[in-house]
C-alpha atoms as a PDB file:
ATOM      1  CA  UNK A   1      59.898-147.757  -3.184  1.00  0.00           C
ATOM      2  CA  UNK A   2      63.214-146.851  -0.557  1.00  0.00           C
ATOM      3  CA  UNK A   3      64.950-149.009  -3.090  1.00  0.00           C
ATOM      4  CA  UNK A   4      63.956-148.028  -6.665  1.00  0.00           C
ATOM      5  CA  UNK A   5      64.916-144.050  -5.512  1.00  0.00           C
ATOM      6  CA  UNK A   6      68.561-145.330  -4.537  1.00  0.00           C
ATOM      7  CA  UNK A   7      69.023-147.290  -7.894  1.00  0.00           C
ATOM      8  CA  UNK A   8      68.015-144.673  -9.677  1.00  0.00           C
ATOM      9  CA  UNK A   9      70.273-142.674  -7.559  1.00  0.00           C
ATOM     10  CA  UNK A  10      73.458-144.979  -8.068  1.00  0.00           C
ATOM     11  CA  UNK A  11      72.748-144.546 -11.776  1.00  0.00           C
ATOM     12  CA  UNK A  12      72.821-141.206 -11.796  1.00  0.00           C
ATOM     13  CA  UNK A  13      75.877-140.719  -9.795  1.00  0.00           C
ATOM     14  CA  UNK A  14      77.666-143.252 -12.015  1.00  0.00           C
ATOM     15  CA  UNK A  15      76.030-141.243 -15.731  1.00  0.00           C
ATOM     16  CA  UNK A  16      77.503-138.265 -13.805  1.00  0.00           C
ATOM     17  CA  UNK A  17      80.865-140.034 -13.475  1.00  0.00           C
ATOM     18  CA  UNK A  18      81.482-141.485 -16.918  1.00  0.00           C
ATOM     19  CA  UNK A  19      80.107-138.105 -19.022  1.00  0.00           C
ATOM     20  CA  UNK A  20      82.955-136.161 -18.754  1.00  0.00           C
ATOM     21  CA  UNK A  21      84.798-139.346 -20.092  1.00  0.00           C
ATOM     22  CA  UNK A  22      82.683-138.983 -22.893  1.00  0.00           C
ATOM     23  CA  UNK A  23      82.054-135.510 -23.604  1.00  0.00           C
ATOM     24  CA  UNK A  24      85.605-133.931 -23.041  1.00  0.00           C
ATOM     25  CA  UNK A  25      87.668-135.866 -25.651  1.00  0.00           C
ATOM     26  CA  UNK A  26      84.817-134.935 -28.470  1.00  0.00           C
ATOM     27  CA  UNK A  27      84.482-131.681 -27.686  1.00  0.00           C
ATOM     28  CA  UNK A  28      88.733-131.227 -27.840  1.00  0.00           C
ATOM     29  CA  UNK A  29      88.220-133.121 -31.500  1.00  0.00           C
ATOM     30  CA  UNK A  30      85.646-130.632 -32.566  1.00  0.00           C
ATOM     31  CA  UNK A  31      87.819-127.326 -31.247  1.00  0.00           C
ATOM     32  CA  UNK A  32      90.962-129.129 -32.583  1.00  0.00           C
ATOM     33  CA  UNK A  33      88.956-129.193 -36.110  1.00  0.00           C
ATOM     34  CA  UNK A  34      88.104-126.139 -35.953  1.00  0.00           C
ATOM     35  CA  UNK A  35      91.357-124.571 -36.023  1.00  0.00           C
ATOM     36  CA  UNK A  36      92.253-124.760 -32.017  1.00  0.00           C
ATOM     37  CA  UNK A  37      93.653-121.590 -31.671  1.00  0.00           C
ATOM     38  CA  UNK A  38      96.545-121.591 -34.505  1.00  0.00           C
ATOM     39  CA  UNK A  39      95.771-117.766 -35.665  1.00  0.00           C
ATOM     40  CA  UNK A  40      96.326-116.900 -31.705  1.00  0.00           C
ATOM     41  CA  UNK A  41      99.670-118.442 -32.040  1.00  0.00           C
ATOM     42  CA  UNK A  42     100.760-117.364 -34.676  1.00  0.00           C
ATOM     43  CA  UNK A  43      99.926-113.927 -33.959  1.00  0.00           C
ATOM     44  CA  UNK A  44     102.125-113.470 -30.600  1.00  0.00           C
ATOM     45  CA  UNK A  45     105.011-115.102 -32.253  1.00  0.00           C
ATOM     46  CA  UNK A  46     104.957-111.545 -34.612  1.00  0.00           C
ATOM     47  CA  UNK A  47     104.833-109.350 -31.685  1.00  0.00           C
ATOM     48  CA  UNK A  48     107.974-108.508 -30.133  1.00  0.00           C
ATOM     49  CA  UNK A  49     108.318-108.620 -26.288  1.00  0.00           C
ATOM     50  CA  UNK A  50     109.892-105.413 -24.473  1.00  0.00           C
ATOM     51  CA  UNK A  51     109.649-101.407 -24.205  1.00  0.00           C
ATOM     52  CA  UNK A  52     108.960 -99.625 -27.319  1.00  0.00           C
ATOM     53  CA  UNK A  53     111.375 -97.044 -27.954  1.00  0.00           C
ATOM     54  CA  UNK A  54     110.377 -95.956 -31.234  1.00  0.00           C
ATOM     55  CA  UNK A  55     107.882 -92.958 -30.668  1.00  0.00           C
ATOM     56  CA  UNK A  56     106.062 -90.659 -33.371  1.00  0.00           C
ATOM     57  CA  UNK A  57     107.402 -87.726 -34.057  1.00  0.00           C
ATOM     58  CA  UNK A  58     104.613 -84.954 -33.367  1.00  0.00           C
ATOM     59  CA  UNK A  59     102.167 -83.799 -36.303  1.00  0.00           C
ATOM     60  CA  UNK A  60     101.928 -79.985 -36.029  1.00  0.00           C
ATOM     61  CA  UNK A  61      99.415 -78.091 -38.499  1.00  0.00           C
ATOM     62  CA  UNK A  62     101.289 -75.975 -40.407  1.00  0.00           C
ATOM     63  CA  UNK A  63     103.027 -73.985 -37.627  1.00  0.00           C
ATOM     64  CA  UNK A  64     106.761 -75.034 -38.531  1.00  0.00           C
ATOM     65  CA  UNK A  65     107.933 -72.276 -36.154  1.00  0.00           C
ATOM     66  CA  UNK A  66     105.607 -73.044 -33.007  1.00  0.00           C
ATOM     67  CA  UNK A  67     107.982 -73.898 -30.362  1.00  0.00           C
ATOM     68  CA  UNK A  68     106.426 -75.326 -26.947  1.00  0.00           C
ATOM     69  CA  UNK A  69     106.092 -71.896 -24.694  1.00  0.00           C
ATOM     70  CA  UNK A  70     103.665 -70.965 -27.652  1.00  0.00           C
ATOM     71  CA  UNK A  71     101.533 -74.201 -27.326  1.00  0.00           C
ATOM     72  CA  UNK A  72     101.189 -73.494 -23.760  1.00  0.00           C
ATOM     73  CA  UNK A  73     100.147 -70.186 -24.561  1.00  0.00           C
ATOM     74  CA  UNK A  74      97.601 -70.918 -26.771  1.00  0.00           C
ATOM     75  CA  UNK A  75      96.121 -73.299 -24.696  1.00  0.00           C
ATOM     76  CA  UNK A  76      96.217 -71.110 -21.920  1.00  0.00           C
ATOM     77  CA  UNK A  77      93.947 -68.617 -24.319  1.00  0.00           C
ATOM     78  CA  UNK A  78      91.840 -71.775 -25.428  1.00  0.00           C
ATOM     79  CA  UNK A  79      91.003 -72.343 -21.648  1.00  0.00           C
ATOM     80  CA  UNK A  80      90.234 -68.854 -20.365  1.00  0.00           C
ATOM     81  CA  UNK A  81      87.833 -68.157 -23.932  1.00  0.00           C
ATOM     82  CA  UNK A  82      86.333 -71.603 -22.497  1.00  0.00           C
ATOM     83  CA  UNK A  83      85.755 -70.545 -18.674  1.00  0.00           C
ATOM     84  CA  UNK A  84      84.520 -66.785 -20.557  1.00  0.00           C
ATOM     85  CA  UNK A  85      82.001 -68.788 -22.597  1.00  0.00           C
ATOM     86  CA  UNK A  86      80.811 -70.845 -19.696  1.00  0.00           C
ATOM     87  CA  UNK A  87      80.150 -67.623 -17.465  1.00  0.00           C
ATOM     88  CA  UNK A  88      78.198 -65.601 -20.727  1.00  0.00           C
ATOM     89  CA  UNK A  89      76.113 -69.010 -21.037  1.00  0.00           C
ATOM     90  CA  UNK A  90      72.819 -68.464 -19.210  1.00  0.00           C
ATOM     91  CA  UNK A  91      71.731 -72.200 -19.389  1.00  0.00           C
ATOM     92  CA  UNK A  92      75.045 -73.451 -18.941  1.00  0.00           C
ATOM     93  CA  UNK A  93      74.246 -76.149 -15.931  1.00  0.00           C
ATOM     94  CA  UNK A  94      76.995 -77.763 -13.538  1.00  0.00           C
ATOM     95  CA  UNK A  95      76.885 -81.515 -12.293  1.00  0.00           C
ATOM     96  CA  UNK A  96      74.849 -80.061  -9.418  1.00  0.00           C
ATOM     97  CA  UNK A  97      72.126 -78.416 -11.422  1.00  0.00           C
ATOM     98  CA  UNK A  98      73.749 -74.828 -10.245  1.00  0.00           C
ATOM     99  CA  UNK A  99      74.154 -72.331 -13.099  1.00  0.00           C
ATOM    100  CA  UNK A 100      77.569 -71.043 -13.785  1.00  0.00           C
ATOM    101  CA  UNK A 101      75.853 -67.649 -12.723  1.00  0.00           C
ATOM    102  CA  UNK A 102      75.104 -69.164  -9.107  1.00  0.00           C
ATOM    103  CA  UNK A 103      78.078 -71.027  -8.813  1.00  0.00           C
ATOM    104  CA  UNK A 104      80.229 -67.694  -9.141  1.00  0.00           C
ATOM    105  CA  UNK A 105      77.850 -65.648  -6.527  1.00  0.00           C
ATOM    106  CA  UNK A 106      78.175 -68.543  -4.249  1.00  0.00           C
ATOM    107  CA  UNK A 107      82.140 -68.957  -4.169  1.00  0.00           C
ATOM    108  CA  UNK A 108      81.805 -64.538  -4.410  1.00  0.00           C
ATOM    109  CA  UNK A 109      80.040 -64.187  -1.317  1.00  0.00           C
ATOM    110  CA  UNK A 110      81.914 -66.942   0.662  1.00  0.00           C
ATOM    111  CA  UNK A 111      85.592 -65.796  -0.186  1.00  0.00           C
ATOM    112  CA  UNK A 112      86.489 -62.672   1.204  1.00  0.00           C
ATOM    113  CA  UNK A 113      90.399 -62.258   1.369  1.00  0.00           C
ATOM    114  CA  UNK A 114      93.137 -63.994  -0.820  1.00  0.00           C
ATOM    115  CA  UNK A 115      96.637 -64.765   0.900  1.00  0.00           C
ATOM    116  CA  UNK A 116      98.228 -65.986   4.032  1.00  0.00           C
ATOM    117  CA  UNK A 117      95.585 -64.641   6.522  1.00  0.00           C
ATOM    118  CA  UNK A 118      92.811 -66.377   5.576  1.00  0.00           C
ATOM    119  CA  UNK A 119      91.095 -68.215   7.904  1.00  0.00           C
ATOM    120  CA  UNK A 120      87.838 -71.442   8.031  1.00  0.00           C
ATOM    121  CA  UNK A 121      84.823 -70.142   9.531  1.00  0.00           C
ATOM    122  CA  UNK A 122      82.605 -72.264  11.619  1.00  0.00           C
ATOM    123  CA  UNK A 123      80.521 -72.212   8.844  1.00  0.00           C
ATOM    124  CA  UNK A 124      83.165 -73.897   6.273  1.00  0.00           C
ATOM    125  CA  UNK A 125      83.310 -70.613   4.119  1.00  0.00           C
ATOM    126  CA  UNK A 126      86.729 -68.478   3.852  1.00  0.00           C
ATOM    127  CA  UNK A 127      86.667 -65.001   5.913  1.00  0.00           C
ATOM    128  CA  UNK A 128      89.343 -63.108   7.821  1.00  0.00           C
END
């Protein structure tokens, strides 16, 4: 019995051997018939190696004489009309679950003074 388990053992350690013989040149034939990656070539040898120094030029919507202070400005107004919205918005929720409402009472009642002599209390709020 000892002896029929190791036969069958040395038989499948030599099957083990000699597949990869026989598997790996058919399946390079197949993948070589199927094209074998000559679109892949050809592609990279259109791109051009380097920095691209050709940019865009910037699309504007009709505002020929915006210059960039008034881009700034305007999204300075598109930001604040933003934060106004957010506080008028009753069911407005942060990533917290807090309202906008109780997230402005909160940082209200824990900051007390603005400037250089502010001070941590033990607590971790802001007071003088």
């Amino acid at each position: 019995m000892k002896e029929k388990t190791i036969e069958q053992a040395r038989r499948q350690r030599k099957f083990a051997l000699v597949l990869p013989l026989l598997v790996v040149p058919f399946c390079s034939l197949f993948f070589w018939a199927l094209g074998g990656g000559g679109q892949a070539h050809a592609q990279s040898s259109t791109t051009h190696g380097g920095l691209n120094f050709q940019v865009p030029k910037a699309q504007f919507k009709n505002d020929s004489a915006a210059n960039k202070l008034s881009f700034y400005t305007q999204a300075e107004k598109d930001s604040l009309k933003l934060k106004q919205a957010i506080r008028d918005d009753p069911y407005y929720k942060e990533a917290d679950g807090a309202t906008a409402a109780d997230t402005a009472n909160h940082l209200n009642g824990r900051i007390s003074g603005v400037g250089l002599n502010m001070q941590t209390t033990a607590g971790g709020g802001l007071g003088h």
